GROMACS .gro file of N, CA and C in nm:
model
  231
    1UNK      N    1  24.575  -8.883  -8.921
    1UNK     CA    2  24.510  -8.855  -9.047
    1UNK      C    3  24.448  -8.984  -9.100
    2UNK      N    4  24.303  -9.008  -9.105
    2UNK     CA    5  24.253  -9.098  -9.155
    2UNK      C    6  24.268  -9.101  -9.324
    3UNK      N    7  24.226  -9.267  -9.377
    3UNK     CA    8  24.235  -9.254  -9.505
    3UNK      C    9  24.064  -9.290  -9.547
    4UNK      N   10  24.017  -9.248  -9.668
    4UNK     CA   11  23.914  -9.289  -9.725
    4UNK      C   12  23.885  -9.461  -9.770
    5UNK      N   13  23.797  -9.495  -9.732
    5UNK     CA   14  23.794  -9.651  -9.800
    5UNK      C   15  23.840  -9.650 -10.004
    6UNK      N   16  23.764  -9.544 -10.025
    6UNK     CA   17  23.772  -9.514 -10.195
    6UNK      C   18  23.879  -9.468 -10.199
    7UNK      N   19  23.995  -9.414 -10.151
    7UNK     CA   20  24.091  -9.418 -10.174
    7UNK      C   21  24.231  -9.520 -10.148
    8UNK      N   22  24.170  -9.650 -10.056
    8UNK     CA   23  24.210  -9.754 -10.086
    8UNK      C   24  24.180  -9.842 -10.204
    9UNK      N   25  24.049  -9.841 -10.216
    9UNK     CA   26  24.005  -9.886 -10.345
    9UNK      C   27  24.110  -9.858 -10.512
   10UNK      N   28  24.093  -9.734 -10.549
   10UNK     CA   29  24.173  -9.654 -10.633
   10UNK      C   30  24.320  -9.700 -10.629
   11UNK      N   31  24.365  -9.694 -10.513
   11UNK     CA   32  24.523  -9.705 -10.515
   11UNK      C   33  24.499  -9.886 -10.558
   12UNK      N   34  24.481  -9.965 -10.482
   12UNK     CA   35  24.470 -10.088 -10.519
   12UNK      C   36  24.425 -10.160 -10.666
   13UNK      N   37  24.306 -10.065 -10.727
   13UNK     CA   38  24.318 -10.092 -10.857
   13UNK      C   39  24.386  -9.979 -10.948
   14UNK      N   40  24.489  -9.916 -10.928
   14UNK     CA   41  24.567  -9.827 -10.976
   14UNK      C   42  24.684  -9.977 -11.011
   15UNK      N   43  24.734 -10.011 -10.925
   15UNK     CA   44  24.814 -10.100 -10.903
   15UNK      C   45  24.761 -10.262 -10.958
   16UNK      N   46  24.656 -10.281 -10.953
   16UNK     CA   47  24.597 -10.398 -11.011
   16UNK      C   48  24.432 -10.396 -11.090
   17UNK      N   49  24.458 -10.345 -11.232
   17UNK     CA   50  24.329 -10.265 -11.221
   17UNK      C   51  24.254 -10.372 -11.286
   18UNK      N   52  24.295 -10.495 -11.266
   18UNK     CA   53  24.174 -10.637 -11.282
   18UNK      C   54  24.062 -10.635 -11.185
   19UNK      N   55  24.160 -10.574 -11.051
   19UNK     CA   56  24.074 -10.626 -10.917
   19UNK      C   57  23.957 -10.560 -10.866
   20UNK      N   58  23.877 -10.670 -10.830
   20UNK     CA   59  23.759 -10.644 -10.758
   20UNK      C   60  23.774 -10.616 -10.625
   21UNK      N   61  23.771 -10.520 -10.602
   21UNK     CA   62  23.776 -10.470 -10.438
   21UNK      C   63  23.694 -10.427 -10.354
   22UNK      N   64  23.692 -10.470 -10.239
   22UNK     CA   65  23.556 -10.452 -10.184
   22UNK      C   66  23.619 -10.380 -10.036
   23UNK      N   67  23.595 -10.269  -9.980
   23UNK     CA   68  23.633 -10.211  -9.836
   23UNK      C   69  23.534 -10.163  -9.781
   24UNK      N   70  23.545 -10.239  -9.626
   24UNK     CA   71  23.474 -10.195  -9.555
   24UNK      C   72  23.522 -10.134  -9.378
   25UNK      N   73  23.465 -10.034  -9.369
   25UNK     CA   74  23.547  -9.912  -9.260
   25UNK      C   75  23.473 -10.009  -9.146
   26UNK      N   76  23.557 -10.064  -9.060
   26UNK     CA   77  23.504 -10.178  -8.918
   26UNK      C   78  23.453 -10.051  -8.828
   27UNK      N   79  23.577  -9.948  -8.802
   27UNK     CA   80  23.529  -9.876  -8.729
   27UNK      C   81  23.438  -9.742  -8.668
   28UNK      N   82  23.415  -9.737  -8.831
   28UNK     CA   83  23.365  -9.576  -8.852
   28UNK      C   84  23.521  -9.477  -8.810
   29UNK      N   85  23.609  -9.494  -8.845
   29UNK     CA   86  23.688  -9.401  -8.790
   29UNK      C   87  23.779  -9.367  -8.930
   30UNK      N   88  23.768  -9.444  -9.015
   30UNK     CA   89  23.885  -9.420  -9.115
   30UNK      C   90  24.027  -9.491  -9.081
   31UNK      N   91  24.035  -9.539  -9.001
   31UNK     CA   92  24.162  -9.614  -8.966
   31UNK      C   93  24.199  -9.761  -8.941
   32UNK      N   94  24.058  -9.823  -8.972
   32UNK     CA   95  24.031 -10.006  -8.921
   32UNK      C   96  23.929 -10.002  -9.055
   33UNK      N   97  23.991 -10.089  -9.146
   33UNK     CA   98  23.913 -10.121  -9.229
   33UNK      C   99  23.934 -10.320  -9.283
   34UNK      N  100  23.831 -10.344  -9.364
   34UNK     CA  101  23.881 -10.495  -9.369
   34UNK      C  102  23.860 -10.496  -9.533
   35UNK      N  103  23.993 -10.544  -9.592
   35UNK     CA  104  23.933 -10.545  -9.730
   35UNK      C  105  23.928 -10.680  -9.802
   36UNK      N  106  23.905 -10.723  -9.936
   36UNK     CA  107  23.841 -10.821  -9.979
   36UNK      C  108  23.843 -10.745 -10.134
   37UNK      N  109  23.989 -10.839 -10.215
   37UNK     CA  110  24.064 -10.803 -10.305
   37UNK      C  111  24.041 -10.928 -10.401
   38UNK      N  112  24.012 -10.920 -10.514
   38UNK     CA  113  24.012 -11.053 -10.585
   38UNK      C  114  24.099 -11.028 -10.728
   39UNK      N  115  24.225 -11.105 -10.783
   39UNK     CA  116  24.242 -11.017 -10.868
   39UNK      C  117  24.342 -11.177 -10.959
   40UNK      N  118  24.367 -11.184 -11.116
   40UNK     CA  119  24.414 -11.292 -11.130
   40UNK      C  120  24.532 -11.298 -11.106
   41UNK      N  121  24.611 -11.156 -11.106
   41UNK     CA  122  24.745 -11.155 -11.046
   41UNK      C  123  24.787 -11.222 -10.946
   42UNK      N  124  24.661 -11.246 -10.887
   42UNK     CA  125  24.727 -11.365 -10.786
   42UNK      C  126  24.708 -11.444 -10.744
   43UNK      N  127  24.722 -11.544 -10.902
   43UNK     CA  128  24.641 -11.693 -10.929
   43UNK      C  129  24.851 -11.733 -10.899
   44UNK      N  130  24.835 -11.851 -10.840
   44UNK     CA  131  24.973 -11.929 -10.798
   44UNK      C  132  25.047 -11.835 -10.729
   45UNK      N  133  25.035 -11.743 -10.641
   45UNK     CA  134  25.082 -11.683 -10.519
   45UNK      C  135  25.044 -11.712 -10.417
   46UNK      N  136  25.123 -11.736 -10.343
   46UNK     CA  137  25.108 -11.750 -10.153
   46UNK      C  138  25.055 -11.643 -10.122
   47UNK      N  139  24.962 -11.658 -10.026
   47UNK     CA  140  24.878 -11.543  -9.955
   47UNK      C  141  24.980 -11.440  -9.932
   48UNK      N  142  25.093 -11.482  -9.851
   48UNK     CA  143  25.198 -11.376  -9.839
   48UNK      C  144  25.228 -11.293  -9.964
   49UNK      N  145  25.254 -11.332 -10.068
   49UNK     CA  146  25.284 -11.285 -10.170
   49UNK      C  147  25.181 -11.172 -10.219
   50UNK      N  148  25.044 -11.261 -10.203
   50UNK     CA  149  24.905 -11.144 -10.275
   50UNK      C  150  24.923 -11.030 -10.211
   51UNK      N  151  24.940 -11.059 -10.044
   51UNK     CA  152  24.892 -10.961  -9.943
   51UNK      C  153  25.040 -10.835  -9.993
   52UNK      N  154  25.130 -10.903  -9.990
   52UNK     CA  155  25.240 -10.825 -10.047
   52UNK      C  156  25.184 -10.731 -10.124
   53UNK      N  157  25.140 -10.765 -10.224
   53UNK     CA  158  25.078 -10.692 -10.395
   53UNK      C  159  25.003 -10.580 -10.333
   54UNK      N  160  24.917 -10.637 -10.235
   54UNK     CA  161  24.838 -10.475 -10.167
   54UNK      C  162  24.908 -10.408 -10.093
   55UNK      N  163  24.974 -10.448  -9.975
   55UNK     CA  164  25.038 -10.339  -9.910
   55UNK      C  165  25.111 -10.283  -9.999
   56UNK      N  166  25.180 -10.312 -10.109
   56UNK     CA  167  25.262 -10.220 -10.189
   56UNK      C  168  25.198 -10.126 -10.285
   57UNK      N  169  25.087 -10.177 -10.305
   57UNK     CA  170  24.967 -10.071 -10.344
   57UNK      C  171  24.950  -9.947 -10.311
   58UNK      N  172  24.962  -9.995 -10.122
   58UNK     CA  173  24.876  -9.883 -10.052
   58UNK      C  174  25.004  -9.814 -10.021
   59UNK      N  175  25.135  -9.802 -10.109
   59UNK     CA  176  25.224  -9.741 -10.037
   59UNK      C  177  25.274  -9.689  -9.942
   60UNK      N  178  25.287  -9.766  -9.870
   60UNK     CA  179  25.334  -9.717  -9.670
   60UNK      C  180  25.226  -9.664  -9.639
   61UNK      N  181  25.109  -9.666  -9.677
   61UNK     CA  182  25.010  -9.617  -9.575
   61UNK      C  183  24.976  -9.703  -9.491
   62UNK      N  184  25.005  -9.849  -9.458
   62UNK     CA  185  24.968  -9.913  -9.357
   62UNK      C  186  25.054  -9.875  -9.227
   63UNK      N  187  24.983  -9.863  -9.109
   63UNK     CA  188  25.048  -9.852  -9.003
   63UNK      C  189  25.107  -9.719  -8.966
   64UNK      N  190  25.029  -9.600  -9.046
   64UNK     CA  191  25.034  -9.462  -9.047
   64UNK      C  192  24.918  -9.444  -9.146
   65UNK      N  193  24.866  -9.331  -9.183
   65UNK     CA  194  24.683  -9.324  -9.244
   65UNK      C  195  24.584  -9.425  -9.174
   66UNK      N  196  24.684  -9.506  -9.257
   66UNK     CA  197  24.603  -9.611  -9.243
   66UNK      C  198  24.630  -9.746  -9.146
   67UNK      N  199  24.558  -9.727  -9.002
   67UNK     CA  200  24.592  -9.770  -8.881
   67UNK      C  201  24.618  -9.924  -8.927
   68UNK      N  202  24.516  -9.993  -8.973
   68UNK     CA  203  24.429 -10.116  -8.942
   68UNK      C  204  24.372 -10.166  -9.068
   69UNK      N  205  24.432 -10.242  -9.169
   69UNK     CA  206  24.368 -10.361  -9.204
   69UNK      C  207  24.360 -10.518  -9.252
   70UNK      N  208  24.237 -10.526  -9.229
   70UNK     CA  209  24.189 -10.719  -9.197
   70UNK      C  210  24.178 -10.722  -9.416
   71UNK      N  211  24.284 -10.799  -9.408
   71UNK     CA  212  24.270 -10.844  -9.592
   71UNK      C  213  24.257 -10.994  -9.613
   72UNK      N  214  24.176 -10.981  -9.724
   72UNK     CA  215  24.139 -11.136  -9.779
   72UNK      C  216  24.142 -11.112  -9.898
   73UNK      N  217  24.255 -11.201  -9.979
   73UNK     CA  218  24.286 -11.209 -10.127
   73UNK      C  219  24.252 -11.335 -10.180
   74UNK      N  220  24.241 -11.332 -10.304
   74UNK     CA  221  24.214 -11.418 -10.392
   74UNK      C  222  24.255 -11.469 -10.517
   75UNK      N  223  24.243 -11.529 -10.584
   75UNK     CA  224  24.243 -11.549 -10.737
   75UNK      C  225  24.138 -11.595 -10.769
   76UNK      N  226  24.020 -11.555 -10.918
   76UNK     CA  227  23.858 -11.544 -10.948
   76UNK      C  228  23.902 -11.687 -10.914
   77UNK      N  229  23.764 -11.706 -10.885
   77UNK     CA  230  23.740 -11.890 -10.928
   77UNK      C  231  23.699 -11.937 -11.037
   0.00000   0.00000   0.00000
């Protein structure tokens, strides 16, 4: 069962609704996507930590829905 990019979007600013989120489907398939999250929540967090903030977003959909994704977090500049 694939997931929608906009419904990564949604869940992620459900969960952080500062963030600018940007998804893009690598594969055309719904299951490999790369996203690109910017949010201040995670100004003085370790990447580990940000990336944390999303997968818990996407509630266990990584690695079931949702096969595959390439994330890049931030805090604005």
């Amino acid at each position: 069962m694939a997931m929608a990019a906009n419904e990564i979007e949604a869940l992620v600013k459900e969960a952080l609704p500062d963030a600018k989120v940007t998804v893009e489907d690598l594969a055309g398939d719904g299951d490999h996507y790369a996203a690109t999250v910017i949010s201040e929540s995670f100004r003085g967090l370790s990447r580990v930590k940000q990336h944390k903030l999303v997968y818990d977003a996407l509630r266990g959909r990584v690695g079931g829905e949702l096969h595959a994704l390439a994330l890049q977090t931030s805090a604005p500049e």
